[in-house]
């Protein structure tokens, strides 16, 4: 894909028909599981199309146009293929609508990581301590003050109990059950979790496919070109669970130390970074890609 400049200095993105055909075919495969999720949760094509329009306009206005002149709805209409009236309406919606925040998801994950890694809240073998809710220097309330953001200890404890991350084992004492926050399928937070995970993977693919950028982030897969017996899937799943968790925990320990080093920096000076690991299988598909 290449960009050519128009007479007024605005870029027009061009690509060969073959590349466009290949790209659209790839997006068709990408959309199939996502459309299944939408249909399963009662989202119609019209609702999806409205979101797609907003994203087209948002990305075109913020990422693809590099001119110094003021953006106009006519220029955005040419680039996105929408009508000028549609662009005007979408721009109005974007200016009055806030995107969903990942704050709650991040707070829960940060608190659980702190409970497992902060020496103040772990025992001599690095295991997370049972904590008194209050009335202790190493209480859950203290943990929440350090890692829970603006949620109260009562609100955070209620949320952790709701998602099954902790249990109250005795009067005024709490035990943590998991190091990671993995929302249940029916939980609205699971949808938010999915969006963040898919966005992160897509951002890496976008970065690695951008011809204007040098290098690239690590992005690898391992799979069976000729397939395996379905009865062997559970064994492979156990390997992924075991070594994938060990791998992620090692990286998490490294990043936690780096976060501590950067704690004094302003939020605008810091950057979010991480690694995602996932298992895939054709066995759970309702139909196979063409």
Coordinates of C-alpha atoms in Angstrom, one line a residue:
X1 CA 0.0 0.0 0.0
X2 CA 1.3 3.5 -0.8
X3 CA 0.2 7.0 -0.3
X4 CA 0.1 9.7 -3.0
X5 CA -0.5 13.4 -2.3
X6 CA -3.3 15.3 -3.9
X7 CA -2.9 18.9 -5.1
X8 CA -3.9 20.3 -1.7
X9 CA -1.4 18.1 0.1
X10 CA -3.8 15.4 1.4
X11 CA -2.8 11.8 1.0
X12 CA -4.9 9.3 -1.0
X13 CA -4.3 5.7 0.0
X14 CA -4.0 3.4 -3.0
X15 CA -3.4 -0.4 -3.3
X16 CA -3.5 -3.0 -6.1
X17 CA -6.8 -4.8 -6.6
X18 CA -5.1 -8.1 -5.6
X19 CA -3.9 -6.7 -2.3
X20 CA -7.3 -5.3 -1.5
X21 CA -9.0 -8.6 -2.4
X22 CA -6.6 -10.5 -0.1
X23 CA -7.1 -8.0 2.7
X24 CA -10.8 -8.2 2.5
X25 CA -10.6 -12.0 2.5
X26 CA -8.5 -11.8 5.7
X27 CA -11.1 -9.5 7.3
X28 CA -13.9 -11.8 6.3
X29 CA -12.1 -14.6 8.3
X30 CA -11.5 -12.2 11.2
X31 CA -15.2 -11.1 11.3
X32 CA -16.7 -14.6 11.4
X33 CA -16.0 -15.4 15.1
X34 CA -16.7 -11.7 16.1
X35 CA -20.1 -11.8 14.3
X36 CA -21.0 -15.0 16.1
X37 CA -20.3 -13.2 19.4
X38 CA -22.6 -10.3 18.3
X39 CA -25.4 -12.5 17.2
X40 CA -25.2 -14.6 20.3
X41 CA -25.7 -11.5 22.4
X42 CA -28.5 -10.0 20.3
X43 CA -26.6 -7.3 18.4
X44 CA -28.1 -6.6 14.9
X45 CA -26.3 -5.7 11.7
X46 CA -27.5 -2.1 12.0
X47 CA -26.0 -1.7 15.4
X48 CA -22.7 -3.2 14.2
X49 CA -22.7 -1.0 11.1
X50 CA -23.2 2.1 13.1
X51 CA -20.1 1.3 15.3
X52 CA -18.2 0.5 12.1
X53 CA -19.0 4.0 10.7
X54 CA -17.9 5.7 13.8
X55 CA -14.6 3.8 13.8
X56 CA -13.9 4.6 10.1
X57 CA -14.4 8.3 10.7
X58 CA -12.5 8.3 14.0
X59 CA -9.4 6.5 12.6
X60 CA -9.5 8.5 9.4
X61 CA -9.6 11.8 11.3
X62 CA -7.0 10.9 13.9
X63 CA -4.5 8.5 12.3
X64 CA -4.5 8.5 8.5
X65 CA -4.6 12.2 7.6
X66 CA -1.3 14.0 8.2
X67 CA -2.0 17.4 6.6
X68 CA -1.8 20.5 8.7
X69 CA -5.0 22.0 7.4
X70 CA -8.3 21.8 9.3
X71 CA -10.2 18.5 8.7
X72 CA -13.5 18.8 6.8
X73 CA -16.3 16.4 6.6
X74 CA -15.9 16.4 2.8
X75 CA -12.4 15.1 3.0
X76 CA -13.4 12.5 5.5
X77 CA -16.3 11.5 3.3
X78 CA -13.9 11.0 0.3
X79 CA -11.5 8.8 2.4
X80 CA -14.2 6.7 4.2
X81 CA -16.7 6.3 1.4
X82 CA -19.5 7.6 3.6
X83 CA -21.8 10.5 2.7
X84 CA -20.9 14.0 4.0
X85 CA -24.1 14.0 6.1
X86 CA -23.2 10.6 7.6
X87 CA -19.7 12.0 8.5
X88 CA -21.3 15.1 10.1
X89 CA -23.6 13.0 12.2
X90 CA -20.8 10.6 13.3
X91 CA -18.5 13.5 14.2
X92 CA -21.3 14.9 16.4
X93 CA -21.8 11.6 18.1
X94 CA -18.0 11.1 18.7
X95 CA -17.8 14.5 20.3
X96 CA -20.5 13.7 22.8
X97 CA -19.8 10.0 23.5
X98 CA -17.0 8.7 25.8
X99 CA -15.4 5.3 25.1
X100 CA -15.8 2.6 27.7
X101 CA -13.1 2.7 30.3
X102 CA -10.8 -0.2 31.2
X103 CA -10.2 1.3 34.6
X104 CA -12.2 -1.3 36.6
X105 CA -10.5 -4.2 34.8
X106 CA -7.1 -2.7 35.3
X107 CA -7.7 -2.0 39.0
X108 CA -8.7 -5.6 39.8
X109 CA -5.7 -7.1 37.8
X110 CA -3.3 -4.7 39.5
X111 CA -4.5 -5.5 43.0
X112 CA -4.3 -9.2 42.4
X113 CA -0.8 -8.9 41.0
X114 CA 0.3 -6.7 44.0
X115 CA -1.2 -9.3 46.4
X116 CA 1.0 -12.0 44.8
X117 CA 4.2 -9.9 44.3
X118 CA 4.4 -7.2 46.9
X119 CA 6.7 -8.5 49.8
X120 CA 4.5 -6.7 52.3
X121 CA 1.6 -9.0 51.3
X122 CA 3.4 -12.3 50.7
X123 CA 4.9 -14.9 53.1
X124 CA 8.5 -16.2 53.3
X125 CA 7.9 -18.5 50.3
X126 CA 6.4 -15.8 48.2
X127 CA 2.8 -17.0 48.7
X128 CA 0.1 -14.4 49.1
X129 CA -1.0 -13.9 52.8
X130 CA -4.5 -14.2 54.1
X131 CA -5.3 -10.6 55.0
X132 CA -7.5 -9.0 57.7
X133 CA -10.0 -6.7 56.1
X134 CA -9.0 -3.9 58.4
X135 CA -7.1 -3.2 61.6
X136 CA -3.7 -4.3 60.4
X137 CA -0.7 -2.8 58.6
X138 CA -0.9 -5.6 56.0
X139 CA -4.7 -5.5 55.8
X140 CA -6.8 -5.8 52.6
X141 CA -7.7 -2.2 53.1
X142 CA -4.0 -1.3 52.9
X143 CA -3.6 -3.4 49.8
X144 CA -6.5 -1.7 48.2
X145 CA -5.2 1.8 49.1
X146 CA -1.9 0.9 47.3
X147 CA -3.3 -0.9 44.2
X148 CA -7.1 -0.4 44.0
X149 CA -7.3 3.1 42.7
X150 CA -10.3 5.1 43.8
X151 CA -12.5 2.1 44.8
X152 CA -13.1 1.7 48.5
X153 CA -11.9 -1.5 50.2
X154 CA -15.6 -2.6 50.6
X155 CA -16.4 -2.0 46.9
X156 CA -13.2 -3.9 45.8
X157 CA -13.8 -6.8 48.2
X158 CA -17.4 -7.1 46.9
X159 CA -16.2 -7.2 43.3
X160 CA -13.5 -9.8 44.0
X161 CA -16.0 -12.0 45.8
X162 CA -18.5 -11.6 42.9
X163 CA -15.9 -12.9 40.3
X164 CA -14.7 -15.7 42.6
X165 CA -11.2 -14.2 43.1
X166 CA -11.3 -14.3 46.9
X167 CA -13.2 -15.9 49.8
X168 CA -13.7 -14.8 53.3
X169 CA -12.2 -17.7 55.4
X170 CA -12.9 -16.4 58.9
X171 CA -14.2 -13.4 60.6
X172 CA -12.5 -10.3 59.1
X173 CA -10.0 -12.4 57.0
X174 CA -9.7 -12.8 53.3
X175 CA -7.9 -15.4 51.1
X176 CA -7.0 -14.8 47.5
X177 CA -7.8 -17.7 45.0
X178 CA -6.3 -16.5 41.8
X179 CA -3.4 -14.4 40.5
X180 CA -5.2 -13.3 37.3
X181 CA -8.5 -11.7 36.6
X182 CA -10.3 -13.8 33.9
X183 CA -14.0 -12.7 33.8
X184 CA -16.8 -15.2 33.4
X185 CA -18.3 -15.6 30.0
X186 CA -21.6 -14.0 30.9
X187 CA -19.9 -11.1 32.8
X188 CA -20.0 -7.7 31.0
X189 CA -16.4 -7.3 32.0
X190 CA -15.6 -10.4 29.8
X191 CA -16.8 -8.4 26.8
X192 CA -14.5 -5.6 27.8
X193 CA -11.7 -8.0 28.4
X194 CA -12.2 -9.4 24.9
X195 CA -12.1 -6.0 23.3
X196 CA -8.9 -5.1 25.0
X197 CA -7.3 -8.4 24.0
X198 CA -8.4 -8.2 20.4
X199 CA -7.3 -4.6 20.1
X200 CA -3.8 -5.4 21.5
X201 CA -3.3 -8.3 19.0
X202 CA -4.6 -6.1 16.1
X203 CA -2.4 -3.2 17.1
X204 CA 0.7 -5.5 16.9
X205 CA -0.4 -6.9 13.5
X206 CA -1.0 -3.3 12.2
X207 CA 2.4 -2.2 13.4
X208 CA 4.1 -5.2 11.8
X209 CA 2.3 -4.8 8.5
X210 CA 3.0 -1.0 8.3
X211 CA 5.7 -0.5 5.5
X212 CA 6.5 2.9 6.9
X213 CA 7.8 1.5 10.2
X214 CA 11.0 -0.4 10.8
X215 CA 11.4 -3.6 12.8
X216 CA 8.4 -5.2 14.5
X217 CA 7.0 -6.7 17.7
X218 CA 7.4 -10.4 18.5
X219 CA 4.4 -12.2 16.9
X220 CA 4.7 -16.0 16.5
X221 CA 2.4 -19.0 16.3
X222 CA 2.8 -22.8 16.5
X223 CA 0.1 -25.1 14.9
X224 CA -0.4 -28.4 13.2
X225 CA -0.4 -28.1 9.4
X226 CA -1.9 -31.6 8.9
X227 CA -3.9 -31.8 12.2
X228 CA -4.0 -34.1 15.2
X229 CA -6.5 -36.5 16.7
X230 CA -9.2 -34.6 18.7
X231 CA -8.6 -36.9 21.7
X232 CA -5.1 -35.3 22.0
X233 CA -6.5 -31.8 22.5
X234 CA -6.9 -32.0 26.3
X235 CA -3.3 -33.1 26.7
X236 CA -2.1 -30.2 24.6
X237 CA -4.4 -27.8 26.5
X238 CA -2.8 -28.9 29.8
X239 CA 0.7 -28.1 28.4
X240 CA -0.5 -24.7 27.3
X241 CA -2.0 -24.0 30.7
X242 CA 1.1 -25.1 32.5
X243 CA 3.9 -23.5 30.4
X244 CA 1.8 -20.5 29.3
X245 CA 1.1 -19.5 32.9
X246 CA 4.7 -19.9 33.9
X247 CA 5.8 -17.8 31.0
X248 CA 3.3 -15.0 31.7
X249 CA 4.1 -14.9 35.4
X250 CA 7.8 -14.5 34.7
X251 CA 7.1 -11.6 32.4
X252 CA 4.6 -10.2 34.9
X253 CA 7.3 -10.2 37.6
X254 CA 9.7 -8.3 35.2
X255 CA 7.0 -5.7 34.3
X256 CA 6.0 -5.2 37.9
X257 CA 9.6 -4.2 38.8
X258 CA 9.7 -1.8 35.9
X259 CA 6.4 -0.3 36.9
X260 CA 7.8 0.3 40.4
X261 CA 10.8 2.1 38.8
X262 CA 8.5 4.3 36.7
X263 CA 6.1 5.1 39.5
X264 CA 7.3 8.7 39.9
X265 CA 6.9 9.4 36.2
X266 CA 3.9 11.4 34.9
X267 CA 1.2 9.3 33.2
X268 CA 1.9 11.0 29.9
X269 CA 5.5 9.8 30.0
X270 CA 4.7 6.1 30.5
X271 CA 3.6 3.6 27.9
X272 CA 1.4 0.4 28.2
X273 CA 3.2 -2.8 27.2
X274 CA 2.5 -6.5 27.5
X275 CA 2.3 -10.0 25.9
X276 CA -0.8 -12.1 25.1
X277 CA -0.9 -15.9 24.9
X278 CA -3.8 -17.9 23.5
X279 CA -4.7 -21.4 22.3
X280 CA -6.8 -22.0 19.2
X281 CA -8.5 -25.1 17.7
X282 CA -10.8 -25.8 14.8
X283 CA -12.7 -28.2 17.1
X284 CA -14.7 -25.4 18.6
X285 CA -15.8 -23.8 15.3
X286 CA -19.4 -24.0 14.1
X287 CA -18.1 -24.1 10.5
X288 CA -14.7 -24.0 8.8
X289 CA -13.3 -21.1 6.9
X290 CA -13.4 -21.4 3.2

